[in-house]
Tab-separated table of C-alpha atoms and ligand atoms in Angstrom:
chain	number	residue	atom	x	y	z
A	27	UNK	CA	-17.260	134.616	106.514
A	28	UNK	CA	-17.714	137.376	109.086
A	29	UNK	CA	-14.732	138.382	111.186
A	30	UNK	CA	-15.028	139.878	114.684
A	31	UNK	CA	-12.467	140.950	117.251
A	32	UNK	CA	-14.995	140.936	120.135
A	33	UNK	CA	-17.694	138.558	121.325
A	34	UNK	CA	-20.229	141.012	122.773
A	35	UNK	CA	-23.678	140.738	121.245
A	36	UNK	CA	-22.775	138.044	118.707
A	37	UNK	CA	-26.006	136.174	119.439
A	38	UNK	CA	-28.077	139.098	118.158
A	39	UNK	CA	-26.278	138.881	114.815
A	40	UNK	CA	-26.130	135.125	114.204
A	41	UNK	CA	-28.563	132.336	114.710
A	42	UNK	CA	-27.686	129.279	116.851
A	43	UNK	CA	-23.944	129.571	117.099
A	44	UNK	CA	-22.000	126.292	117.123
A	45	UNK	CA	-18.514	127.232	118.222
A	46	UNK	CA	-15.107	125.544	118.004
A	47	UNK	CA	-12.477	126.541	120.567
A	48	UNK	CA	-8.684	126.567	120.229
A	49	UNK	CA	-5.645	128.289	118.753
A	50	UNK	CA	-5.679	126.329	115.500
A	51	UNK	CA	-2.188	127.377	114.499
A	52	UNK	CA	-1.417	125.654	111.205
A	53	UNK	CA	-4.931	124.251	110.811
A	54	UNK	CA	-3.440	120.755	110.706
A	55	UNK	CA	-5.426	117.565	110.020
A	56	UNK	CA	-6.594	117.365	113.673
A	57	UNK	CA	-7.976	120.904	113.420
A	58	UNK	CA	-9.475	120.145	109.993
A	59	UNK	CA	-11.357	117.155	111.421
A	60	UNK	CA	-12.625	119.294	114.311
A	61	UNK	CA	-13.863	121.965	111.892
A	62	UNK	CA	-15.527	119.359	109.637
A	63	UNK	CA	-17.442	117.964	112.647
A	64	UNK	CA	-18.312	121.504	113.751
A	65	UNK	CA	-19.742	122.404	110.333
A	66	UNK	CA	-21.693	119.123	110.254
A	67	UNK	CA	-23.168	119.775	113.710
A	68	UNK	CA	-24.134	123.330	112.736
A	69	UNK	CA	-25.867	122.000	109.598
A	70	UNK	CA	-27.723	119.410	111.643
A	71	UNK	CA	-29.164	121.994	114.039
A	72	UNK	CA	-29.681	124.666	111.362
A	73	UNK	CA	-27.110	126.894	113.093
A	74	UNK	CA	-24.010	128.935	112.283
A	75	UNK	CA	-20.533	127.348	112.332
A	76	UNK	CA	-18.195	129.636	114.287
A	77	UNK	CA	-14.664	129.565	115.695
A	78	UNK	CA	-13.451	131.380	118.779
A	79	UNK	CA	-9.704	131.899	118.698
A	80	UNK	CA	-7.076	134.355	119.863
A	81	UNK	CA	-4.664	136.691	118.186
A	82	UNK	CA	-1.945	137.250	119.313
A	83	UNK	CA	-1.195	133.716	120.543
A	84	UNK	CA	-1.902	133.538	124.338
A	85	UNK	CA	1.730	132.643	125.073
A	86	UNK	CA	2.853	135.939	123.502
A	87	UNK	CA	1.109	137.628	126.458
A	88	UNK	CA	1.551	135.045	129.224
A	89	UNK	CA	5.088	133.771	128.533
A	90	UNK	CA	6.641	135.784	125.714
A	91	UNK	CA	9.917	133.847	126.036
A	92	UNK	CA	8.002	130.656	125.189
A	93	UNK	CA	5.853	132.195	122.489
A	94	UNK	CA	6.140	130.155	119.283
A	95	UNK	CA	6.738	131.379	115.762
A	96	UNK	CA	3.468	130.683	113.961
A	97	UNK	CA	2.691	128.259	111.158
A	98	UNK	CA	0.148	130.508	109.430
A	99	UNK	CA	-0.288	134.273	109.165
A	100	UNK	CA	-3.531	135.723	110.473
A	101	UNK	CA	-4.696	136.321	106.906
A	102	UNK	CA	-3.844	132.793	105.709
A	103	UNK	CA	-5.673	131.354	108.715
A	104	UNK	CA	-8.780	133.439	107.960
A	105	UNK	CA	-8.815	132.243	104.337
A	106	UNK	CA	-8.402	128.646	105.438
A	107	UNK	CA	-11.261	128.827	107.966
A	108	UNK	CA	-13.532	130.292	105.290
A	109	UNK	CA	-12.627	127.471	102.873
A	110	UNK	CA	-13.477	124.893	105.549
A	111	UNK	CA	-16.995	126.328	105.877
A	112	UNK	CA	-16.637	128.486	108.999
A	113	UNK	CA	-19.102	131.388	108.779
A	114	UNK	CA	-18.162	133.417	111.849
A	115	UNK	CA	-14.585	133.869	113.056
A	116	UNK	CA	-13.859	135.544	116.377
A	117	UNK	CA	-10.189	136.497	116.604
A	118	UNK	CA	-10.020	137.930	120.087
A	119	UNK	CA	-7.053	139.991	121.277
A	120	UNK	CA	-5.781	137.986	124.236
A	121	UNK	CA	-4.873	139.935	127.385
A	122	UNK	CA	-4.198	139.331	131.083
A	123	UNK	CA	-7.813	140.186	132.041
A	124	UNK	CA	-9.077	137.518	129.732
A	125	UNK	CA	-6.480	135.045	131.015
A	126	UNK	CA	-7.715	135.504	134.586
A	127	UNK	CA	-11.340	134.641	133.752
A	128	UNK	CA	-12.469	131.380	135.382
A	129	UNK	CA	-13.629	128.584	133.052
A	130	UNK	CA	-17.130	128.813	134.588
A	131	UNK	CA	-17.333	132.569	133.853
A	132	UNK	CA	-16.074	132.042	130.319
A	133	UNK	CA	-18.799	129.500	129.610
A	134	UNK	CA	-21.567	131.476	131.338
A	135	UNK	CA	-20.722	135.029	130.271
A	136	UNK	CA	-19.057	134.574	126.908
A	137	UNK	CA	-20.327	131.344	125.351
A	138	UNK	CA	-23.831	131.298	126.853
A	139	UNK	CA	-24.935	134.902	127.436
A	140	UNK	CA	-23.050	136.876	124.761
A	141	UNK	CA	-22.816	134.264	122.033
A	142	UNK	CA	-25.871	132.155	122.776
A	143	UNK	CA	-23.869	129.048	121.813
A	144	UNK	CA	-26.102	126.030	121.210
A	145	UNK	CA	-23.134	123.777	120.421
A	146	UNK	CA	-19.459	123.672	121.411
A	147	UNK	CA	-16.748	121.600	119.729
A	148	UNK	CA	-13.289	121.035	121.230
A	149	UNK	CA	-10.441	118.560	120.978
A	150	UNK	CA	-9.670	115.904	123.573
A	151	UNK	CA	-6.769	117.930	125.042
A	152	UNK	CA	-8.340	121.392	125.100
A	153	UNK	CA	-7.918	123.418	128.292
A	154	UNK	CA	-9.201	126.921	128.963
A	155	UNK	CA	-9.772	129.613	131.587
A	156	UNK	CA	-7.599	130.649	134.540
A	157	UNK	CA	-4.704	128.214	135.178
A	158	UNK	CA	-6.044	126.120	132.288
A	159	UNK	CA	-8.488	124.597	134.774
A	160	UNK	CA	-11.248	124.209	132.171
A	161	UNK	CA	-11.185	120.696	130.682
A	162	UNK	CA	-13.471	118.640	128.416
A	163	UNK	CA	-14.916	117.020	131.607
A	164	UNK	CA	-15.790	120.416	133.136
A	165	UNK	CA	-17.277	121.578	129.843
A	166	UNK	CA	-19.400	118.421	129.806
A	167	UNK	CA	-20.863	119.381	133.207
A	168	UNK	CA	-21.451	122.966	132.109
A	169	UNK	CA	-23.127	121.844	128.883
A	170	UNK	CA	-25.902	120.328	131.035
A	171	UNK	CA	-26.249	123.566	133.044
A	172	UNK	CA	-26.487	125.850	130.004
A	173	UNK	CA	-28.119	123.439	127.618
A	174	UNK	CA	-25.643	123.276	124.731
A	175	UNK	CA	-24.503	120.254	122.803
A	176	UNK	CA	-20.822	119.336	123.338
A	177	UNK	CA	-18.619	117.403	120.913
A	178	UNK	CA	-15.160	116.324	122.048
A	179	UNK	CA	-12.992	115.206	119.133
A	180	UNK	CA	-10.796	112.173	119.954
A	181	UNK	CA	-7.100	112.519	119.069
A	182	UNK	CA	-6.297	112.468	115.384
A	183	UNK	CA	-2.970	110.675	115.124
A	184	UNK	CA	-0.546	109.324	112.534
A	185	UNK	CA	1.186	106.061	113.468
A	186	UNK	CA	0.120	106.593	117.064
A	187	UNK	CA	1.501	110.133	117.191
A	188	UNK	CA	-1.228	112.726	117.935
A	189	UNK	CA	-1.011	115.649	115.552
A	190	UNK	CA	-0.212	118.988	117.173
A	191	UNK	CA	1.077	122.399	116.155
A	192	UNK	CA	4.073	121.907	118.471
A	193	UNK	CA	5.028	118.640	116.769
A	194	UNK	CA	4.831	120.271	113.329
A	195	UNK	CA	6.952	123.240	114.448
A	196	UNK	CA	9.636	120.776	115.573
A	197	UNK	CA	9.658	119.102	112.153
A	198	UNK	CA	9.958	122.409	110.307
A	199	UNK	CA	12.827	123.567	112.515
A	200	UNK	CA	14.666	120.447	111.328
A	201	UNK	CA	13.685	121.066	107.696
A	202	UNK	CA	11.480	117.947	107.545
A	203	UNK	CA	8.909	119.497	105.235
A	204	UNK	CA	7.611	116.266	103.679
A	205	UNK	CA	6.961	114.782	107.127
A	206	UNK	CA	5.352	118.046	108.288
A	207	UNK	CA	3.012	117.920	105.267
A	208	UNK	CA	1.608	114.577	106.468
A	209	UNK	CA	0.441	116.236	109.684
A	210	UNK	CA	-0.588	119.544	108.113
A	211	UNK	CA	-2.544	118.006	105.250
A	212	UNK	CA	-0.788	120.443	102.885
A	213	UNK	CA	2.801	121.383	102.098
A	214	UNK	CA	4.218	124.091	104.380
A	215	UNK	CA	4.397	127.363	102.503
A	216	UNK	CA	5.360	131.007	102.630
A	217	UNK	CA	3.785	133.733	100.576
A	218	UNK	CA	4.395	137.349	99.769
A	219	UNK	CA	5.445	139.867	97.181
A	220	UNK	CA	8.629	139.292	95.235
A	221	UNK	CA	11.209	141.894	96.292
A	222	UNK	CA	14.440	142.989	94.663
A	223	UNK	CA	17.521	140.979	95.648
A	224	UNK	CA	21.097	141.917	94.945
A	225	UNK	CA	20.818	140.821	91.302
A	226	UNK	CA	23.632	138.363	91.960
A	227	UNK	CA	21.513	135.410	90.948
A	228	UNK	CA	20.749	136.724	87.508
A	229	UNK	CA	24.019	138.514	86.745
A	230	UNK	CA	26.768	136.445	88.302
A	231	UNK	CA	25.345	132.994	88.757
A	232	UNK	CA	23.031	132.766	85.757
A	233	UNK	CA	20.087	131.620	87.884
A	234	UNK	CA	17.505	134.382	88.375
A	235	UNK	CA	15.754	134.046	91.718
A	236	UNK	CA	12.545	135.526	93.105
A	237	UNK	CA	13.275	136.853	96.601
A	238	UNK	CA	10.794	136.876	99.472
A	239	UNK	CA	11.288	138.621	102.774
A	240	UNK	CA	10.622	136.521	105.853
A	241	UNK	CA	7.800	137.594	108.178
A	242	UNK	CA	9.582	137.545	111.549
A	243	UNK	CA	6.488	136.209	113.348
A	244	UNK	CA	6.218	133.110	111.144
A	245	UNK	CA	8.087	129.835	111.319
A	246	UNK	CA	10.053	129.179	108.152
A	247	UNK	CA	11.640	125.738	107.547
A	248	UNK	CA	15.322	125.257	108.450
A	249	UNK	CA	17.937	126.836	106.204
A	250	UNK	CA	18.606	124.675	103.178
A	251	UNK	CA	17.700	123.933	99.596
A	252	UNK	CA	14.225	122.639	98.773
A	253	UNK	CA	12.153	121.482	95.842
A	254	UNK	CA	9.136	123.796	95.797
A	255	UNK	CA	5.851	124.279	94.028
A	256	UNK	CA	5.368	127.969	93.270
A	257	UNK	CA	1.816	129.288	92.847
A	258	UNK	CA	1.319	132.428	90.787
A	259	UNK	CA	-2.113	133.626	89.696
A	260	UNK	CA	-3.751	130.197	89.691
A	261	UNK	CA	-0.812	128.542	87.853
A	262	UNK	CA	1.898	126.477	89.495
A	263	UNK	CA	5.530	125.810	88.620
A	264	UNK	CA	8.290	123.757	90.179
A	265	UNK	CA	11.252	125.623	91.578
A	266	UNK	CA	14.388	125.200	93.666
A	267	UNK	CA	14.514	127.426	96.704
A	268	UNK	CA	17.231	128.389	99.104
A	269	UNK	CA	16.326	129.477	102.607
A	270	UNK	CA	19.228	131.062	104.373
A	271	UNK	CA	21.912	133.665	104.632
A	272	UNK	CA	24.013	132.805	101.523
A	273	UNK	CA	27.277	132.101	103.350
A	274	UNK	CA	29.212	131.970	100.071
A	275	UNK	CA	28.698	135.727	99.818
A	276	UNK	CA	29.121	136.443	103.526
A	277	UNK	CA	25.702	138.037	103.872
A	278	UNK	CA	23.761	137.565	107.087
A	279	UNK	CA	20.302	138.585	106.004
A	280	UNK	CA	18.085	135.470	106.100
A	281	UNK	CA	15.663	135.286	103.227
A	282	UNK	CA	13.981	132.916	100.803
A	283	UNK	CA	14.769	132.822	97.157
A	284	UNK	CA	13.412	130.559	94.517
A	285	UNK	CA	14.579	129.797	90.997
A	286	UNK	CA	11.586	128.666	88.951
A	287	UNK	CA	12.223	125.877	86.469
A	288	UNK	CA	11.286	126.676	82.863
A	289	UNK	CA	9.924	130.116	83.682
A	290	UNK	CA	11.339	133.333	82.297
A	291	UNK	CA	9.017	136.224	83.219
A	292	UNK	CA	9.768	139.101	85.544
A	293	UNK	CA	8.156	138.590	88.963
A	294	UNK	CA	9.002	141.775	90.857
A	295	UNK	CA	6.033	143.010	92.867
A	296	UNK	CA	3.965	139.893	92.100
A	297	UNK	CA	2.367	137.874	94.922
A	298	UNK	CA	3.634	134.291	95.000
A	299	UNK	CA	3.104	131.307	97.274
A	300	UNK	CA	6.017	128.901	97.669
A	301	UNK	CA	5.192	125.412	98.979
A	302	UNK	CA	8.111	123.319	100.251
A	303	UNK	CA	7.732	119.742	99.060
A	304	UNK	CA	11.173	118.073	99.529
A	305	UNK	CA	14.372	119.023	101.279
A	306	UNK	CA	17.325	118.560	98.939
A	307	UNK	CA	20.322	119.563	101.081
A	308	UNK	CA	21.795	121.919	103.679
A	309	UNK	CA	22.864	125.450	102.793
A	310	UNK	CA	26.664	125.513	102.399
A	311	UNK	CA	29.522	127.952	102.027
A	312	UNK	CA	31.275	127.386	98.705
A	313	UNK	CA	34.878	128.323	97.933
A	314	UNK	CA	33.779	130.384	94.914
A	315	UNK	CA	30.629	131.413	93.043
A	316	UNK	CA	31.487	128.936	90.282
A	317	UNK	CA	31.514	126.069	92.806
A	318	UNK	CA	28.047	127.201	93.936
A	319	UNK	CA	26.842	127.303	90.304
A	320	UNK	CA	27.985	123.687	89.794
A	321	UNK	CA	26.044	122.650	92.886
A	322	UNK	CA	22.908	124.554	91.811
A	323	UNK	CA	23.034	122.708	88.473
A	324	UNK	CA	23.028	119.443	90.419
A	325	UNK	CA	20.210	120.748	92.650
A	326	UNK	CA	18.120	121.478	89.573
A	327	UNK	CA	18.658	117.998	88.138
A	328	UNK	CA	17.693	116.459	91.457
A	329	UNK	CA	14.680	118.773	91.710
A	330	UNK	CA	13.481	117.716	88.242
A	331	UNK	CA	13.777	114.056	89.176
A	332	UNK	CA	11.978	114.570	92.483
A	333	UNK	CA	9.243	116.679	90.876
A	334	UNK	CA	8.179	113.656	88.801
A	335	UNK	CA	7.218	111.910	92.051
A	336	UNK	CA	4.882	114.688	93.156
A	337	UNK	CA	1.303	114.284	92.060
A	338	UNK	CA	-0.589	117.461	92.872
B	4	FMN	C1	18.871	126.273	94.358
B	4	FMN	C2	19.709	127.275	95.095
B	4	FMN	C3	20.645	126.813	96.013
B	4	FMN	C4	21.461	127.704	96.701
B	4	FMN	N1	22.362	127.235	97.604
B	4	FMN	C5	23.201	128.078	98.239
B	4	FMN	C6	24.200	127.614	99.143
B	4	FMN	O1	24.284	126.418	99.454
B	4	FMN	N2	25.051	128.508	99.692
B	4	FMN	C7	24.957	129.844	99.418
B	4	FMN	O2	25.797	130.609	99.910
B	4	FMN	N3	24.005	130.336	98.600
B	4	FMN	C8	23.133	129.481	98.005
B	4	FMN	N4	22.179	129.956	97.150
B	4	FMN	C9	21.953	131.388	97.091
B	4	FMN	C10	22.760	132.090	96.057
B	4	FMN	O3	23.918	132.523	96.696
B	4	FMN	C11	21.881	133.245	95.645
B	4	FMN	O4	20.928	132.782	94.752
B	4	FMN	C12	22.599	134.409	95.048
B	4	FMN	O5	23.410	134.947	96.025
B	4	FMN	C13	21.611	135.448	94.484
B	4	FMN	O6	21.188	136.385	95.452
B	4	FMN	P1	20.298	137.653	95.038
B	4	FMN	O7	18.968	137.140	94.554
B	4	FMN	O8	20.187	138.449	96.302
B	4	FMN	O9	21.021	138.364	93.981
B	4	FMN	C14	21.346	129.095	96.452
B	4	FMN	C15	20.373	129.540	95.549
B	4	FMN	C16	19.572	128.657	94.870
B	4	FMN	C17	18.545	129.169	93.887
B	5	ATP	N1	-4.716	115.830	116.958
B	5	ATP	C1	-5.866	116.384	117.339
B	5	ATP	N2	-7.003	115.659	117.331
B	5	ATP	C2	-8.179	116.197	117.712
B	5	ATP	N3	-8.324	117.456	118.129
B	5	ATP	C3	-7.223	118.229	118.182
B	5	ATP	C4	-5.940	117.727	117.778
B	5	ATP	N4	-5.028	118.719	117.934
B	5	ATP	C5	-5.700	119.782	118.398
B	5	ATP	N5	-7.007	119.496	118.554
B	5	ATP	C6	-8.056	120.394	119.042
B	5	ATP	O1	-8.156	121.498	118.141
B	5	ATP	C7	-8.383	122.699	118.882
B	5	ATP	C8	-7.265	123.662	118.601
B	5	ATP	O2	-6.052	123.068	118.968
B	5	ATP	P1	-4.874	123.914	119.600
B	5	ATP	O3	-4.330	124.782	118.535
B	5	ATP	O4	-5.338	124.576	120.842
B	5	ATP	O5	-3.862	122.746	120.014
B	5	ATP	P2	-2.765	121.874	119.237
B	5	ATP	O6	-3.005	121.729	117.777
B	5	ATP	O7	-2.652	120.601	120.046
B	5	ATP	O8	-1.483	122.767	119.389
B	5	ATP	P3	-0.346	122.854	120.483
B	5	ATP	O9	0.694	121.863	120.038
B	5	ATP	O10	0.108	124.271	120.375
B	5	ATP	O11	-0.970	122.498	121.805
B	5	ATP	C9	-8.442	122.315	120.353
B	5	ATP	O12	-9.785	122.186	120.734
B	5	ATP	C10	-7.694	121.005	120.392
B	5	ATP	O13	-8.072	120.189	121.468
């Protein structure tokens, strides 16, 4: 997959661009369906499946106070698009100039003249251009003017509830990771290099934990204890993770730590991916470290029982 941070001259580099438009934060099942239809349309016309998206998120520029924490890092999103068959990814830095472009100018100058788009794919609720005035209906009219094929994806919903990044963020803020996974099509995860903690886990509690720093731009599930699947170098292991500030020890640094079940190797400096599969309980302040240890033993038993119910 080729990555660009500009759209100028894309049509000289790629044949018959078929382009999907949107933010695609989280690449949930609605987005995945849109991308599948986009790739199919590109195949049909012998063209190139492409996505036009923004980074940073438009709200970070337009209304920073309303700007959401994101479901996927830029890198994770790129990898995901590539896996779904996207061949060209335009991650355009959003700015006020761009925001003030009319929908007609966007279609004429960017999609038609610079990108030579022969197909455009959007969702039913997509809006674009100044004041969000561009709608699927307007794009339909413009598709006749500029001669591109338009596909509008009807809402993908679960039990009548249309899937959206906003809905999923709300679930994660409440720690509802299993419910969020239904909409995402995968378990919510964090990834990164294992960093050194305070060695309390290993030395005082008897439960070594791999610590991950939290990327401040990403949405991490609510504080609490979770059953996780930990991916290391193509292998996966179950683990119990705590997200939080460890109130028992009066720290206030929020991080993620995971104790892997039946795993004894050193993980410092290793890249791991931690997928949250079940929420087990809230994070609590215990009267003493030994009270916490008793609870972690119970957490582990519960995690083992729950892990038997998880297939993949
Ligand atoms: C399964 C699990 C559950 C935990 N639950 C809590 C908790 O409810 N309250 C709390 O203060 N700390 C909790 N912790 C965090 C421990 O306090 C933490 O592992 C310990 O302080 C080690 O920190 P360190 O890795 O920085 O040395 C939990 C840790 C694990 C692995
Ligand atoms: N449930 C869905 N069904 C079909 N298409 C969707 C669905 N959700 C989003 N899309 C489409 O996918 C593209 C990217 O979506 P976008 O990230 O802009 O919105 P979203 O997922 O609804 O998020 P938000 O909650 O932030 O509005 C858009 O074209 C959008 O219309």
